[in-house]
Short mmCIF file of C-alpha atoms in Angstrom, two decimals:
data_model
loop_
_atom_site.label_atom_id
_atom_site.label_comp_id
_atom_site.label_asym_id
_atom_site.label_seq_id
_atom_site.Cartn_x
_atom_site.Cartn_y
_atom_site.Cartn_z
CA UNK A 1 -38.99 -87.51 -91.49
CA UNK A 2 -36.87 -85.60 -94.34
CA UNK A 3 -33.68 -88.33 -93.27
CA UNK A 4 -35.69 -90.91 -94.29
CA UNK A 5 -37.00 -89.49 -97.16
CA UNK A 6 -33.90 -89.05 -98.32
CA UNK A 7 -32.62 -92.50 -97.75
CA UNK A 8 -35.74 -93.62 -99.73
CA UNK A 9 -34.87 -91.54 -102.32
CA UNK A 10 -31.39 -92.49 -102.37
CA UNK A 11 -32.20 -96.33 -102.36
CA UNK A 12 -34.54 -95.09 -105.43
CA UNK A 13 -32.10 -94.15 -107.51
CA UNK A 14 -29.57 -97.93 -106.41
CA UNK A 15 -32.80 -98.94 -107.72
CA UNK A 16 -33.07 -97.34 -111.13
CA UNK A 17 -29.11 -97.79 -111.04
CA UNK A 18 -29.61 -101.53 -110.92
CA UNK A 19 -32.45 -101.59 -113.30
CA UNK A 20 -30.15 -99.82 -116.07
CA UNK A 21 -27.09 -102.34 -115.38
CA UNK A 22 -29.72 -105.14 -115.84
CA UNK A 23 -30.61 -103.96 -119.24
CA UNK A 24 -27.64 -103.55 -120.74
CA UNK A 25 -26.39 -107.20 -119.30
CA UNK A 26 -29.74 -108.09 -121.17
CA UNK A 27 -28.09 -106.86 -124.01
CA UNK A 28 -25.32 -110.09 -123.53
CA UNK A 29 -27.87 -112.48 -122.97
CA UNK A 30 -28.86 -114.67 -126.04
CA UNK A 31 -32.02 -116.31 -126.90
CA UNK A 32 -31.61 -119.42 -129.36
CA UNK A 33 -34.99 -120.99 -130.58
CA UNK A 34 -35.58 -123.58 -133.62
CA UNK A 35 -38.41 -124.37 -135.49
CA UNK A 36 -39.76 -127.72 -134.55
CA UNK A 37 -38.31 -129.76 -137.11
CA UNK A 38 -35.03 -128.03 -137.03
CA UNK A 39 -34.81 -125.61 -140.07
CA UNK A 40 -34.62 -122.07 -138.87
CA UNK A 41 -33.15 -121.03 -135.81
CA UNK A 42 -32.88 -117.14 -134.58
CA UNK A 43 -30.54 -115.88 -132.07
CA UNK A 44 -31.90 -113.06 -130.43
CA UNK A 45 -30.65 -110.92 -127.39
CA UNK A 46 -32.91 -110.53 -123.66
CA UNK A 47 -33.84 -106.72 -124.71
CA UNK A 48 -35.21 -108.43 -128.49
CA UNK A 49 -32.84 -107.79 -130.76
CA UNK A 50 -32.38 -110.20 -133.61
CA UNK A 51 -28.66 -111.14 -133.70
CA UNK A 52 -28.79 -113.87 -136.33
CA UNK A 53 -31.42 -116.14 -138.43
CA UNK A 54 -29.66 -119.54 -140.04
CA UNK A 55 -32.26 -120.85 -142.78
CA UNK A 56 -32.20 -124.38 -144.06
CA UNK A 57 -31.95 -124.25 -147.68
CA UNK A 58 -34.76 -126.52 -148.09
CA UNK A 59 -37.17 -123.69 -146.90
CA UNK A 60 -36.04 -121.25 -149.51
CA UNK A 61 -37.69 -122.99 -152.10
CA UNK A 62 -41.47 -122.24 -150.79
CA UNK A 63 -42.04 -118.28 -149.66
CA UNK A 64 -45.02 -118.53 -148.09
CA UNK A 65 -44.02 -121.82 -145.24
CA UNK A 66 -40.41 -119.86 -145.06
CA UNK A 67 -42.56 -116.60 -143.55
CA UNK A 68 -44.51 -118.97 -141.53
CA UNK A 69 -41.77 -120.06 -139.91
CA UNK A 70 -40.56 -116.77 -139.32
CA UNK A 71 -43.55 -115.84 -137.84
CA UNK A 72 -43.96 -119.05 -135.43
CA UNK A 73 -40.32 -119.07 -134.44
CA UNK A 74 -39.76 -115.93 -133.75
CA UNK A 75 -42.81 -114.95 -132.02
CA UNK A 76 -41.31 -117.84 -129.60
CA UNK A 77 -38.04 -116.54 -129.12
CA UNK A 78 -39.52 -113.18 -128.42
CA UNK A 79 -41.88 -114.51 -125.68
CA UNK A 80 -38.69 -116.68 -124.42
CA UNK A 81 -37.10 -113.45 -124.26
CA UNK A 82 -39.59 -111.35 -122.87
CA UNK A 83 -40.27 -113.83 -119.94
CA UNK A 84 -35.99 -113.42 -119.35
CA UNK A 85 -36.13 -109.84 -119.15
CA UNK A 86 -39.40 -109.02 -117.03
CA UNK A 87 -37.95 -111.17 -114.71
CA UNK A 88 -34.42 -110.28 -114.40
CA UNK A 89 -35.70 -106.38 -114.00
CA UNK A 90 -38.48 -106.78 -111.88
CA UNK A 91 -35.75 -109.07 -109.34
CA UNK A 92 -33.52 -106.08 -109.68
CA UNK A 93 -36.08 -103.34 -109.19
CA UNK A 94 -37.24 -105.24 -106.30
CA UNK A 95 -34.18 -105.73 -104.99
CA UNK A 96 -32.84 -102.20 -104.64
CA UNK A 97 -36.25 -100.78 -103.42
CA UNK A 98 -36.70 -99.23 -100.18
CA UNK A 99 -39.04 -100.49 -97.57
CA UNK A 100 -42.10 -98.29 -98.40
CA UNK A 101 -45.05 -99.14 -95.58
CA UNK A 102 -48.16 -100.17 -97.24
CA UNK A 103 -46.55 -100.86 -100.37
#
């Protein structure tokens, strides 16, 4: 009984192992996303970090559509990157769990 408790444990921690490799590969992974006609695009990473925002000059000349398109664009490229992650760390959690009965 304690043998394979300690295997479980053991393929635990490959587990968590895995799970923190995944997140910093995350970290390499880039999420690109435009507005829909084209005039802001962020670049963010997996793990939702903002790496770079390229505004068309045309939208600097109106605040208040400028932060709308922040908010719309962004909003999608977090989503987009949300969706990446979950599933890359939920395949690597499962991956490198042990075979628990019932669960």
């Amino acid at each position: 009984m304690f043998g394979d408790m300690m295997g479980m444990m053991s393929k635990l921690k490959e587990a968590q192992a895995k799970v923190e490799e995944t997140k910093k590969r995350l970290d390499t992974v880039l999420v690109d996303e435009k507005s829909n006609d084209g005039l802001l695009k962020v670049t963010l990473t997996a793990n939702r970090t903002i790496k770079s925002i390229d505004v068309n000059d045309a939208l600097l000349e109106d605040k208040e559509q400028l932060e709308d398109y922040l908010i719309m664009t962004l909003n999608k490229a977090i989503t987009k990157a949300t969706n990446i992650s979950e599933a890359e760390l939920a395949a690597a959690a499962k991956d490198g769990m042990p075979n628990i009965p019932g669960m």
